[in-house]
Each structure stands twice: as C-alpha cells, then as structure tokens.
JSON list of C-alpha atoms in Angstrom, two decimals:
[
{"chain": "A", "resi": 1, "resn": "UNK", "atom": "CA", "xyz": [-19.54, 38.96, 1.61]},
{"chain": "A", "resi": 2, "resn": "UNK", "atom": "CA", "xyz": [-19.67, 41.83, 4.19]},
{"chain": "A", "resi": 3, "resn": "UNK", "atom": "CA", "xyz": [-16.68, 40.85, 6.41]},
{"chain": "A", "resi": 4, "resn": "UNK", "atom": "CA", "xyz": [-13.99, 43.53, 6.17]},
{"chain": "A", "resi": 5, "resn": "UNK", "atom": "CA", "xyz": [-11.93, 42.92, 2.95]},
{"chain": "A", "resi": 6, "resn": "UNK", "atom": "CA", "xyz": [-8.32, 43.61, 1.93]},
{"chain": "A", "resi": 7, "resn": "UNK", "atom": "CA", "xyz": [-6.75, 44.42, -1.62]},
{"chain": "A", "resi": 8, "resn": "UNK", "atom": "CA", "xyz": [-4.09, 42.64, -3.16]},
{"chain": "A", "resi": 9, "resn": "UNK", "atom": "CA", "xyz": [-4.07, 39.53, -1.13]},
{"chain": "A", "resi": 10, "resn": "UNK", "atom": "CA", "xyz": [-0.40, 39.26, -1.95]},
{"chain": "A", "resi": 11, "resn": "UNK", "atom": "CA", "xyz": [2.46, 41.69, -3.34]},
{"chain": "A", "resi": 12, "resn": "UNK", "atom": "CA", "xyz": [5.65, 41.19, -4.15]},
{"chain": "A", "resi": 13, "resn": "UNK", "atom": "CA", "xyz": [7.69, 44.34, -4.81]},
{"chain": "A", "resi": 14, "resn": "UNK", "atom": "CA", "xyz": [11.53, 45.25, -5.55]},
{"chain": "A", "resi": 15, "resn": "UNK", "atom": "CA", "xyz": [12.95, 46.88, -2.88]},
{"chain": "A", "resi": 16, "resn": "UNK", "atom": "CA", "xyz": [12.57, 50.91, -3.13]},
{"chain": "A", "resi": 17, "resn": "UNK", "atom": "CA", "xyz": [9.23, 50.69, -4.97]},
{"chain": "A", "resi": 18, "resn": "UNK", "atom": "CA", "xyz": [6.19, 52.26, -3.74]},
{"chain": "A", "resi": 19, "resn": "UNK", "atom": "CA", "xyz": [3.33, 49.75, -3.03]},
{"chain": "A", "resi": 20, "resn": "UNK", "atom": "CA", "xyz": [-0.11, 50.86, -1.92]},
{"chain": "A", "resi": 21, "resn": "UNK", "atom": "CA", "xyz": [-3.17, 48.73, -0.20]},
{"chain": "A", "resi": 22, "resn": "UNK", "atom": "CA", "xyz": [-6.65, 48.87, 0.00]},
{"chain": "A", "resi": 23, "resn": "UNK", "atom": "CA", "xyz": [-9.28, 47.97, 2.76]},
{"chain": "A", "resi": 24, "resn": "UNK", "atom": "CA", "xyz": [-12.83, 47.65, 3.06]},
{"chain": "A", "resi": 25, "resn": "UNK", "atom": "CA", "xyz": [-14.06, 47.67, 6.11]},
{"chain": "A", "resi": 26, "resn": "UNK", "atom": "CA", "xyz": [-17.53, 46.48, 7.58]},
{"chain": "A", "resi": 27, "resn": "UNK", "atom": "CA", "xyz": [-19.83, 48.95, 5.85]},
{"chain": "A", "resi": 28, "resn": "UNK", "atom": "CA", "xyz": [-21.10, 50.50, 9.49]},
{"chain": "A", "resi": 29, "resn": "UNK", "atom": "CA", "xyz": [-18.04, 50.24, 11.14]},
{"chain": "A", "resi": 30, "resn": "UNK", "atom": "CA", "xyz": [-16.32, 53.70, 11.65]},
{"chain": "A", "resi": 31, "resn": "UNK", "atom": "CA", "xyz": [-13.67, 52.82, 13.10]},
{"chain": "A", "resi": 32, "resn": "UNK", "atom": "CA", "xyz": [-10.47, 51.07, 11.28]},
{"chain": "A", "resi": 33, "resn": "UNK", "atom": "CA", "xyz": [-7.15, 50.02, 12.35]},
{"chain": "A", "resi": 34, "resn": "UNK", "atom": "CA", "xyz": [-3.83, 48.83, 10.49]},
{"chain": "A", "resi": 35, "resn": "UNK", "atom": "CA", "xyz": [-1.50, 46.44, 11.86]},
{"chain": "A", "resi": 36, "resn": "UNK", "atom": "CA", "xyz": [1.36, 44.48, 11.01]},
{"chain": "A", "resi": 37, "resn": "UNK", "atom": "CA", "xyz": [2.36, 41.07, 11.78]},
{"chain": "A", "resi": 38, "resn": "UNK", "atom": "CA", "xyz": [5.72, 39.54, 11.15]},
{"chain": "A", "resi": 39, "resn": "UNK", "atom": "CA", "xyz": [6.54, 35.58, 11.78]},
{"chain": "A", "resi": 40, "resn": "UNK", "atom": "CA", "xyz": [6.02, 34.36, 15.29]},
{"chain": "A", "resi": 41, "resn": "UNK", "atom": "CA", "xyz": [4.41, 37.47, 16.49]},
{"chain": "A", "resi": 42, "resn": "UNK", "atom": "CA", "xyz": [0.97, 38.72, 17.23]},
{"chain": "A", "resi": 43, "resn": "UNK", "atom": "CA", "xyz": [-0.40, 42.01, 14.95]},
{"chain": "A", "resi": 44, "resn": "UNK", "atom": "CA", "xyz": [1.19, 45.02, 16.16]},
{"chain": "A", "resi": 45, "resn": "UNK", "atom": "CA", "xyz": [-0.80, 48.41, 16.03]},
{"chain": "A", "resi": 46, "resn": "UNK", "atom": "CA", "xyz": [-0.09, 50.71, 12.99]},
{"chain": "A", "resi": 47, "resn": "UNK", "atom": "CA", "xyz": [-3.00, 52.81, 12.93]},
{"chain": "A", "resi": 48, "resn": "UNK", "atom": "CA", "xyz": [-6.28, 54.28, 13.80]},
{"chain": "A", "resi": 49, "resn": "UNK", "atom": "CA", "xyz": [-8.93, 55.99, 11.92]},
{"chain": "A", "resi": 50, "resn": "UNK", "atom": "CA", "xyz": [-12.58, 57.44, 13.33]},
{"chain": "A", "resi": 51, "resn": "UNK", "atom": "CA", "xyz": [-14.59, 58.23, 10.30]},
{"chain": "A", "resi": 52, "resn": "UNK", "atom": "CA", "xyz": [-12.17, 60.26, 8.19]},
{"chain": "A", "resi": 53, "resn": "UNK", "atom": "CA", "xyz": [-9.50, 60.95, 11.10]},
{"chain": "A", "resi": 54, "resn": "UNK", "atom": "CA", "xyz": [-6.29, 59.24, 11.92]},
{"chain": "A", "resi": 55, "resn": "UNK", "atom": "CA", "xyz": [-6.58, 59.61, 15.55]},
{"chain": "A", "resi": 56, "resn": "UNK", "atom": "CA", "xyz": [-3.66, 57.47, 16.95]},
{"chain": "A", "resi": 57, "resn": "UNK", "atom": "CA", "xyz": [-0.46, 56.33, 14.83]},
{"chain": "A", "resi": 58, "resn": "UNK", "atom": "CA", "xyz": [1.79, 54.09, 16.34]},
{"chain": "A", "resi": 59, "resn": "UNK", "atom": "CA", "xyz": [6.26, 54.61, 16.51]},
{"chain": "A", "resi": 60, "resn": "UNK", "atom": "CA", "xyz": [6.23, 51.71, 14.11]},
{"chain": "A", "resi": 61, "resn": "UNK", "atom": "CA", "xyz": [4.61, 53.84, 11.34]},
{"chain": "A", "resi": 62, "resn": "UNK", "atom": "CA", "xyz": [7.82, 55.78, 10.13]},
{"chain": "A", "resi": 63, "resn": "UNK", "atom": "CA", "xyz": [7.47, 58.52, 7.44]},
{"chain": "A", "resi": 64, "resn": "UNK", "atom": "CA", "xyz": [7.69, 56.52, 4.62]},
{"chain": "A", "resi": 65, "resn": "UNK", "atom": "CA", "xyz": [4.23, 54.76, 6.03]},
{"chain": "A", "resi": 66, "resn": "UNK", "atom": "CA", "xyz": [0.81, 57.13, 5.20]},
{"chain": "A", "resi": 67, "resn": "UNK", "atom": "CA", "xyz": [-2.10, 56.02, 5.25]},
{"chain": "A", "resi": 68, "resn": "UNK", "atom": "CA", "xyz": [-6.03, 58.03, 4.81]},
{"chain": "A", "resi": 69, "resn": "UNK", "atom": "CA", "xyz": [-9.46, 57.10, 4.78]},
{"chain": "A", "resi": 70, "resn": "UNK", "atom": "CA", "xyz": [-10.51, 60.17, 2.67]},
{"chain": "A", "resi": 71, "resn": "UNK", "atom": "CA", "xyz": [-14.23, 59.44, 2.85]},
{"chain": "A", "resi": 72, "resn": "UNK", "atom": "CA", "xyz": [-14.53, 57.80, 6.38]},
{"chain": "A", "resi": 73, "resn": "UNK", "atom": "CA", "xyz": [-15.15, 54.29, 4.48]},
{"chain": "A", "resi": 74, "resn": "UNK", "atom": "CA", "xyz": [-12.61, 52.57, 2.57]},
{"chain": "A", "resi": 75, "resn": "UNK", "atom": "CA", "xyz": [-8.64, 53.13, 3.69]},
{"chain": "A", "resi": 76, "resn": "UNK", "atom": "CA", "xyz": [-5.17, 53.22, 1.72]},
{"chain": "A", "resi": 77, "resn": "UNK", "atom": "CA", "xyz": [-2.09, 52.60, 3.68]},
{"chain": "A", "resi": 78, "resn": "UNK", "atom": "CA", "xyz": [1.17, 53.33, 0.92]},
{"chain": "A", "resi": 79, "resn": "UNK", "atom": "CA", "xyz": [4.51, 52.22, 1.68]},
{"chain": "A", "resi": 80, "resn": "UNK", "atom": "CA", "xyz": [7.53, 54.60, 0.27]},
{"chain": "A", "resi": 81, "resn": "UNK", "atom": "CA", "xyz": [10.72, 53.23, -0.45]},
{"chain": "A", "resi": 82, "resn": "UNK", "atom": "CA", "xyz": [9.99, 50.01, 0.68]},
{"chain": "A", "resi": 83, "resn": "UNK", "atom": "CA", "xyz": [12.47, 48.24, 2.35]},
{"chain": "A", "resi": 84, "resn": "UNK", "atom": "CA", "xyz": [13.32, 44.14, 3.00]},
{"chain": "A", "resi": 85, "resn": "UNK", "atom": "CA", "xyz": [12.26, 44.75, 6.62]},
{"chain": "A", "resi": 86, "resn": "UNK", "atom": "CA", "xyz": [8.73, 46.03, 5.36]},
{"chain": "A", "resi": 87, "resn": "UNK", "atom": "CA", "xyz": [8.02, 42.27, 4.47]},
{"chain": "A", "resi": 88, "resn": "UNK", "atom": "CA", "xyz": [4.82, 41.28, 6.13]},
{"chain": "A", "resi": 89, "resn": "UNK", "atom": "CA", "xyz": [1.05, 40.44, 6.58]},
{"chain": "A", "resi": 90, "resn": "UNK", "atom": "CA", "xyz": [-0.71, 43.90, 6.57]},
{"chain": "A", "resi": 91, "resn": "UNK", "atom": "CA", "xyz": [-3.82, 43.64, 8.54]},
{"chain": "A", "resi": 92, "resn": "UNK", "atom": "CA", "xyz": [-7.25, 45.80, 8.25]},
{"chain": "A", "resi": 93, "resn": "UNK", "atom": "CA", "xyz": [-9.59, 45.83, 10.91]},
{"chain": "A", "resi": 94, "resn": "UNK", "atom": "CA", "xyz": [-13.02, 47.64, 11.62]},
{"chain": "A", "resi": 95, "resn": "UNK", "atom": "CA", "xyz": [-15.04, 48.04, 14.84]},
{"chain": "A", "resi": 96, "resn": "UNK", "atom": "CA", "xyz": [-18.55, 49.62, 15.84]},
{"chain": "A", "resi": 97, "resn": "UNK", "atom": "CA", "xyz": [-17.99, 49.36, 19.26]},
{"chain": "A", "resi": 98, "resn": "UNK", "atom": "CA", "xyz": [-15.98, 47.31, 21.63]},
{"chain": "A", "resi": 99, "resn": "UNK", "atom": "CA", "xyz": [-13.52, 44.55, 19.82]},
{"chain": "A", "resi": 100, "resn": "UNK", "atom": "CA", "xyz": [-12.49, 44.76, 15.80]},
{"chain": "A", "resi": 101, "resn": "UNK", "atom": "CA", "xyz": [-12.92, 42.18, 13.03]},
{"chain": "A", "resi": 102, "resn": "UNK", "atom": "CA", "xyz": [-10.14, 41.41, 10.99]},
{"chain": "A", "resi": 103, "resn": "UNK", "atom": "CA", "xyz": [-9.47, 41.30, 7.46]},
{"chain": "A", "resi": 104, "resn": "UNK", "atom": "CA", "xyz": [-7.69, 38.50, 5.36]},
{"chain": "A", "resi": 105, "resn": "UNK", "atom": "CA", "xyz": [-4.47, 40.49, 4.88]},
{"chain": "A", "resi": 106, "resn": "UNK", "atom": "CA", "xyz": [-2.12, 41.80, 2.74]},
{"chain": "A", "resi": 107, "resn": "UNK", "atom": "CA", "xyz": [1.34, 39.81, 2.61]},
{"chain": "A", "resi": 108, "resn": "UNK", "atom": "CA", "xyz": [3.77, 41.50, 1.42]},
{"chain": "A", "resi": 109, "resn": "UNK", "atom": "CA", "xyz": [7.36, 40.46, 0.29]},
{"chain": "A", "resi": 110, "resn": "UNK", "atom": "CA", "xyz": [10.30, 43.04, -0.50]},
{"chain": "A", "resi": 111, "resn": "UNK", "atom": "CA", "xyz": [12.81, 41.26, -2.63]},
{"chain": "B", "resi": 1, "resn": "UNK", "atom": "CA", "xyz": [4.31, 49.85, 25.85]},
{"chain": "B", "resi": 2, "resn": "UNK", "atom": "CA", "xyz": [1.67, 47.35, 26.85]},
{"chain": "B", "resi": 3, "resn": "UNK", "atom": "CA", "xyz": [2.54, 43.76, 26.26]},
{"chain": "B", "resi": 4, "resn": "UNK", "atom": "CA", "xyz": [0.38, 40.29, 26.86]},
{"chain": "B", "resi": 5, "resn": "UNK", "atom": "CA", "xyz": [2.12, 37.25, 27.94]},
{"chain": "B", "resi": 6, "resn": "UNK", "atom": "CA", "xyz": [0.83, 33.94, 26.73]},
{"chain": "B", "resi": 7, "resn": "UNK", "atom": "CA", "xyz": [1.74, 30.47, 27.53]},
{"chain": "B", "resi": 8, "resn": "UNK", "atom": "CA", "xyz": [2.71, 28.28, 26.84]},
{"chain": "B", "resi": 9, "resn": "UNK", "atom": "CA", "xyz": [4.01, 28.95, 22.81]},
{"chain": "B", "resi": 10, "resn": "UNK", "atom": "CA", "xyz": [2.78, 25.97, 21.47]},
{"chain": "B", "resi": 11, "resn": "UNK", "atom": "CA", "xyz": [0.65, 22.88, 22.60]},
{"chain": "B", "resi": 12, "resn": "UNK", "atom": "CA", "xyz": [0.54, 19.43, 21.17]},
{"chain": "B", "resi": 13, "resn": "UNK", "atom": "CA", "xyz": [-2.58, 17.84, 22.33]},
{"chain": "B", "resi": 14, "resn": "UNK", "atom": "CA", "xyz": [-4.60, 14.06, 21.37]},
{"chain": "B", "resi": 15, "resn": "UNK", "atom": "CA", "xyz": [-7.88, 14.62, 19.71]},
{"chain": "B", "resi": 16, "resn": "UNK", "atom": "CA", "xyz": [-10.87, 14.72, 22.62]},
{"chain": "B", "resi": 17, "resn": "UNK", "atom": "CA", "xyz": [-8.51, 16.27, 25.03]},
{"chain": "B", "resi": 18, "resn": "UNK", "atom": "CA", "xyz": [-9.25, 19.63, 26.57]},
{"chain": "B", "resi": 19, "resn": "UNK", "atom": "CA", "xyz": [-6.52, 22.23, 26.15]},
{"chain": "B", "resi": 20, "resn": "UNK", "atom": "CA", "xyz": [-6.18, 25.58, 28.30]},
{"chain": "B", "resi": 21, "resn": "UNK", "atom": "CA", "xyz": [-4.55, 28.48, 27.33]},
{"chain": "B", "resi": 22, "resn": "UNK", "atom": "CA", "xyz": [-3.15, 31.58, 29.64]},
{"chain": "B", "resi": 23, "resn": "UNK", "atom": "CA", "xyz": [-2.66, 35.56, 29.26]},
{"chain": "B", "resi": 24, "resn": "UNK", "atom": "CA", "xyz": [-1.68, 38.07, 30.99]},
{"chain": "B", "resi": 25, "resn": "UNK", "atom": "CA", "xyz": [-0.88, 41.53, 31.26]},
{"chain": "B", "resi": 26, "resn": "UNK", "atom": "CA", "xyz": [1.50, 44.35, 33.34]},
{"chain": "B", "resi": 27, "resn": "UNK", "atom": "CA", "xyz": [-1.35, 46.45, 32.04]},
{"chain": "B", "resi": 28, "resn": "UNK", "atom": "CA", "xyz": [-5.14, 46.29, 32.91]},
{"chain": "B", "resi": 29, "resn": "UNK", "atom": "CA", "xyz": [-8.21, 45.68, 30.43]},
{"chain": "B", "resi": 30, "resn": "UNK", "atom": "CA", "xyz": [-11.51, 46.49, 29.91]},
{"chain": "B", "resi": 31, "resn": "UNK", "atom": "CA", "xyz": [-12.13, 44.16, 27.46]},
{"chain": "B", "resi": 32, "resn": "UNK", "atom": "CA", "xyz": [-10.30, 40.60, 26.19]},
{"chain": "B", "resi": 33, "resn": "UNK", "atom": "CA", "xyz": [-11.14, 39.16, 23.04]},
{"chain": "B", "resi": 34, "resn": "UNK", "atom": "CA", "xyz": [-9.39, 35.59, 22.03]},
{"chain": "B", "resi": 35, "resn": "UNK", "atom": "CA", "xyz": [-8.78, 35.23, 17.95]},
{"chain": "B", "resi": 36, "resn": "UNK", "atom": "CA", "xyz": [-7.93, 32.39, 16.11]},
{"chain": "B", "resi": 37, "resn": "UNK", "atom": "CA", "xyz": [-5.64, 32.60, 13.14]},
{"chain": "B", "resi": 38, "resn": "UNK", "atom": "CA", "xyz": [-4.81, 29.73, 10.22]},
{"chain": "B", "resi": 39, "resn": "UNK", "atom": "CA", "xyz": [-1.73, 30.27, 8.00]},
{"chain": "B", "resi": 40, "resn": "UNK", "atom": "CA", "xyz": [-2.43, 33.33, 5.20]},
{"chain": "B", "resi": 41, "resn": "UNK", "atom": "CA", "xyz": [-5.25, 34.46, 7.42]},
{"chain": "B", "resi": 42, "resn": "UNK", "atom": "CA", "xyz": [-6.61, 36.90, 8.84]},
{"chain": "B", "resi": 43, "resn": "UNK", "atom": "CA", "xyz": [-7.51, 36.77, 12.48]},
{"chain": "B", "resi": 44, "resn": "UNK", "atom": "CA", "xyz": [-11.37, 35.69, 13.22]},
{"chain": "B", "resi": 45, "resn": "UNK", "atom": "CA", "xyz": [-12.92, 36.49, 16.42]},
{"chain": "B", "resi": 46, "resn": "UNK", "atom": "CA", "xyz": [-13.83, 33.63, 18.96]},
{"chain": "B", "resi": 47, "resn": "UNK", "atom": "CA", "xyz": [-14.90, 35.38, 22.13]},
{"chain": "B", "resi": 48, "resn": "UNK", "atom": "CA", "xyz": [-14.98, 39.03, 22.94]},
{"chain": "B", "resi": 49, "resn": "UNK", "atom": "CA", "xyz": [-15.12, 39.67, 27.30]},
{"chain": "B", "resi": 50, "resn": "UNK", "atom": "CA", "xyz": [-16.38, 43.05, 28.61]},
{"chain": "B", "resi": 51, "resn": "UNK", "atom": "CA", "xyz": [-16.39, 42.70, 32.40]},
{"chain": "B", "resi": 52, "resn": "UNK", "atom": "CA", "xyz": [-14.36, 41.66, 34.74]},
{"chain": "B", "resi": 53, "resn": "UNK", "atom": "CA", "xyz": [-15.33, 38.22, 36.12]},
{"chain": "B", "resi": 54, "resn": "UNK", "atom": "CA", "xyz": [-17.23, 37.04, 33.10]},
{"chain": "B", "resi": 55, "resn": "UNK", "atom": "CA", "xyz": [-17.18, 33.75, 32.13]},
{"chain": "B", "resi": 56, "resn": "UNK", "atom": "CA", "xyz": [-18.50, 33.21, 28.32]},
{"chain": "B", "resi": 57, "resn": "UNK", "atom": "CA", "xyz": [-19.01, 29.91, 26.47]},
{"chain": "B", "resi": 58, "resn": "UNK", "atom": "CA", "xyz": [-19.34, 29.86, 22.42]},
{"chain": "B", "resi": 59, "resn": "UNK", "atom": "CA", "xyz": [-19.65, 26.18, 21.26]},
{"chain": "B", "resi": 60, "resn": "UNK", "atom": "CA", "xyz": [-16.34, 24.19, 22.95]},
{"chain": "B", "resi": 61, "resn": "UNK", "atom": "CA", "xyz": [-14.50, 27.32, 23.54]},
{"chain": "B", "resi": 62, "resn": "UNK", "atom": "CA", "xyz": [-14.92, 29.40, 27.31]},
{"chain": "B", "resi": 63, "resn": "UNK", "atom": "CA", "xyz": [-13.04, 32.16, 28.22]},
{"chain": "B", "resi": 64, "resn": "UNK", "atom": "CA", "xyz": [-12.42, 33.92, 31.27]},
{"chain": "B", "resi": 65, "resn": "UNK", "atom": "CA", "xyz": [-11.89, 37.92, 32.37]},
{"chain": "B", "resi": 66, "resn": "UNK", "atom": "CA", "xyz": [-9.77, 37.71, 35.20]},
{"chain": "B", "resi": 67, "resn": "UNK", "atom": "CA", "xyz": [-11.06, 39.65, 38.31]},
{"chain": "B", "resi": 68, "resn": "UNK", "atom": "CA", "xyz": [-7.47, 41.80, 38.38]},
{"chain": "B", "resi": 69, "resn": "UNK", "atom": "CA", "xyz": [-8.85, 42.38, 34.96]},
{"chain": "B", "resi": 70, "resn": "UNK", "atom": "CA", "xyz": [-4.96, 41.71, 34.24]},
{"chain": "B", "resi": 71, "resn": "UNK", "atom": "CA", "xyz": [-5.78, 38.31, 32.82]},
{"chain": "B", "resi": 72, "resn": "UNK", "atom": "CA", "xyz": [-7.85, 35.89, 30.79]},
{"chain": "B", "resi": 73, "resn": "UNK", "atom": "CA", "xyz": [-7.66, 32.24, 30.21]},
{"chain": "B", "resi": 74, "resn": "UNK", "atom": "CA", "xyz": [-9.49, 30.15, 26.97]},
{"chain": "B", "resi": 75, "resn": "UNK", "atom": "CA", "xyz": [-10.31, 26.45, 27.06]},
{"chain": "B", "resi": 76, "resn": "UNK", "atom": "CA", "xyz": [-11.14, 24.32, 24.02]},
{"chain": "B", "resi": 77, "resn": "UNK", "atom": "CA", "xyz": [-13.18, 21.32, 25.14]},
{"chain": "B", "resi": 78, "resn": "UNK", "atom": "CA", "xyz": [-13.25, 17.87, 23.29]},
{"chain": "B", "resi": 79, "resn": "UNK", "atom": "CA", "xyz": [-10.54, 18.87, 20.55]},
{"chain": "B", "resi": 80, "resn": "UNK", "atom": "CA", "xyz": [-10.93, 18.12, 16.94]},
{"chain": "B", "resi": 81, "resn": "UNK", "atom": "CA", "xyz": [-8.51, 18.76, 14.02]},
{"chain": "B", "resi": 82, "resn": "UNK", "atom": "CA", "xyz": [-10.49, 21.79, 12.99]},
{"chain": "B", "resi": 83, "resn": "UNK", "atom": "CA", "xyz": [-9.09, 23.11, 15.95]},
{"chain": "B", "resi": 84, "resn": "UNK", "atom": "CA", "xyz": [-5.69, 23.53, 14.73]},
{"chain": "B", "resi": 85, "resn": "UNK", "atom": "CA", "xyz": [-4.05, 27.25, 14.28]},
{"chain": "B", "resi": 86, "resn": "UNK", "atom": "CA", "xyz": [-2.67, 30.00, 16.98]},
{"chain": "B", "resi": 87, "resn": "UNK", "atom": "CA", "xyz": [-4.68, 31.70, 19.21]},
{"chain": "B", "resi": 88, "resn": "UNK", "atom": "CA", "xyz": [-4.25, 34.93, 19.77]},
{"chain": "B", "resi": 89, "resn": "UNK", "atom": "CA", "xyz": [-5.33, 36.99, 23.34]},
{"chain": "B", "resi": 90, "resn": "UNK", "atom": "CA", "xyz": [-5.68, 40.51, 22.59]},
{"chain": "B", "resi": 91, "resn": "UNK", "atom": "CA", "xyz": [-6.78, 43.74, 25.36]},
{"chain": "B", "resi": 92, "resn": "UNK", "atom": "CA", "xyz": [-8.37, 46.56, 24.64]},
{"chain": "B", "resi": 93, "resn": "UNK", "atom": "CA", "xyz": [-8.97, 49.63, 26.84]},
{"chain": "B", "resi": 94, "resn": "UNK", "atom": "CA", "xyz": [-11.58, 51.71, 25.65]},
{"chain": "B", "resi": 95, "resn": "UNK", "atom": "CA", "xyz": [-13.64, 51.44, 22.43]},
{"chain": "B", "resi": 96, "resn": "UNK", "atom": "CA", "xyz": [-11.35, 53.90, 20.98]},
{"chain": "B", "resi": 97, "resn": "UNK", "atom": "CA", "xyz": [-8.61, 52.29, 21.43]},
{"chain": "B", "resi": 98, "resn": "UNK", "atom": "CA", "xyz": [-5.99, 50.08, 19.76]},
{"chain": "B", "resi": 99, "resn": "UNK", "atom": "CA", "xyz": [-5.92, 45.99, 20.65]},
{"chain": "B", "resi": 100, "resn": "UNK", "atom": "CA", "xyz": [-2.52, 44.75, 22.31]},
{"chain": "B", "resi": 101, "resn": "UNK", "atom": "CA", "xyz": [-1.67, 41.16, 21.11]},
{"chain": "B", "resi": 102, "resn": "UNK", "atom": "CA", "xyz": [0.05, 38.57, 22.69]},
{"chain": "B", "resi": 103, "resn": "UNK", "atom": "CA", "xyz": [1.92, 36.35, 20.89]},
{"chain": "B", "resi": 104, "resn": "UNK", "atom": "CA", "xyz": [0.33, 33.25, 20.48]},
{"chain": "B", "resi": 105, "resn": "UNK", "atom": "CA", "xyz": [-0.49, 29.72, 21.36]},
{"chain": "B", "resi": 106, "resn": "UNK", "atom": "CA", "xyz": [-0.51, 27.48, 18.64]},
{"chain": "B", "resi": 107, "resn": "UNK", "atom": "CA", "xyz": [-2.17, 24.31, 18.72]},
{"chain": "B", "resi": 108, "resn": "UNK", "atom": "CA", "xyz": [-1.62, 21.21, 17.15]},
{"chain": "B", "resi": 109, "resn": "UNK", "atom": "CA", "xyz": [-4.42, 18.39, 17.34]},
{"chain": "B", "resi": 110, "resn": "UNK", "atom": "CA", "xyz": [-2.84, 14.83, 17.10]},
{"chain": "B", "resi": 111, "resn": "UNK", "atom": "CA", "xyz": [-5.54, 12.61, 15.34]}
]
C-alpha cells in the first residue's frame, strides 16, 4: 500500500496521559500536514512540515501539541496532558505539489 | 481566518438523480479540490481544480472553479448507493500552503 498511512488507528487514553501518533506519508511527498476534525466539521489545519521543517503551525496547536518530522519522512505529533476536548480524528496528509492526500486517521477518545 | 461555505448540510436524494453541491469563499483560491469522506475515514480525493474557469469531469462527478475564483460547485450524475458519505470542498492558495475546509455536504442515496 503506498497511500499515506497513520498509526494507531484508534486510542483511547485517560485524561492527563501523554499519547503520541505516527504518520507515513507518500514516500515522495515532502510536504505533510496535521489536522483535526471534530463531529460535524471539516479538518481544521494543525500543521505543516517541508522536508524536516515545521513551516506553519496553526492557533489551534497549543503547547501541549508538538509535533517533528526528524528525518523529512515519517512525522510524530504527541499530545501532553491530554484533555476531554482533545477527543478527535487526527488526520495526516502529504503533498508533492498542488492538493494533499489524506490518511485514514487517528481517532482519539479522552475519557 | 479563511472559511468555505457549503450548502446545503445535507441532501437526501432517489437513486439515478443528479445532486449539486455549492462552495464558497470570502477568500480567493488558486486551487479547489472536492474530497469525499465515509465514517472512520480518512478523506480521499475526487477532483483537484487549478485554474479558474475549469471545468473537470472524473467518472459521474464534475466540478467547477468559479471565474471569481471565490467558488466551486460538484455534481454527481446518475446516483448510486456507493455514493453515500460527506463531501468535503477544500481551497488552497499556494502549493505551500494549508487546505481550508468547508464543512460538508452529506449525502444520502434513497434506493
């Protein structure tokens, strides 16, 4: 499969715990985004990575949010302290050029 | 911030029939990409638009960049239950930059 792919599919997680995800991106791709989507809403933009550097990062990405692609492929984002208003789908997305393909998703639920 | 209007939310439509979907933007585009998305999914990419004007077919599905290149529209011809989901309009600036989602259409095919 050489779509962009996204590690664990689902996490559950007491609130204050640390969780941390993984994506894959299309192997050329250099460029890779995080987003968020909650119920109802379209994906909102988290973050951007060219090759190794986080160029943009959106207000929604507060400090307990990081996130690297150390090696300009794959990318972590880690969630500090999370929260019960952390809970939901965690998109990846990667991009040559114009337009980004999207990943399965991470869904996460703070209990 | 830049936000995409679509309408309307949700659409109930009789197998066969064509369905039409709107967006549009306070902000202008230089690209418009429609997405589909199925419950637990990621996005998938239908049609990606780069110029203002174009008209692009793939399969049933044709979308439109608006001249203003504040707008696009999708249709679905000849609907089938496949066809079920929410579709997403997203806008893009530049290459480097993030996508701005609307919120959806979803679409439900009556057999």
């Amino acid at each position: 499969d050489t779509g962009v792919s996204q590690d664990p599919r689902h996490k559950i997680t007491k609130r204050g715990q640390n969780v941390t995800f993984r994506c894959d991106p299309i192997s050329e791709h250099n460029r890779l985004y995080w987003y968020r989507q909650t119920l109802g809403q379209g994906p909102e933009f988290l973050t951007y990575f060219q090759n190794e550097a986080q160029l943009e990062k959106s207000r929604l990405l507060s400090d307990r949010f990081s996130a690297e692609r150390p090696k300009g492929s794959f990318s972590t984002l880690e969630i500090q302290r999370t929260e019960q208003g952390d809970s939901a789908m965690y998109l990846c997305a990667s991009s040559q050029g114009l337009g980004a393909f999207f990943g399965q998703g991470t869904r996460l639920t703070v209990v | 911030g830049q936000q995409l209007n679509q309408s309307p939310q949700s659409m109930f439509i009789q197998e066969g029939e064509d369905v039409s979907m709107n967006c549009t933007s306070s902000s202008i585009f230089n690209t418009w990409l429609w997405y589909k998305q199925e419950p637990g999914e990621g996005p998938v990419l239908l049609i990606a638009l780069y110029k203002a004007g174009e008209l692009t077919s793939n399969g049933r599905l044709t979308a439109q960049f608006g001249i203003t290149r504040k707008d696009s529209f999708l249709n679905i011809s000849a609907s089938i239950p496949s066809d079920v989901g929410i579709y997403f309009c997203a806008g893009q600036f530049g290459g480097n930059n993030r996508l701005a989602f609307g919120k959806g259409n979803q679409v439900v095919v009556i057999p």
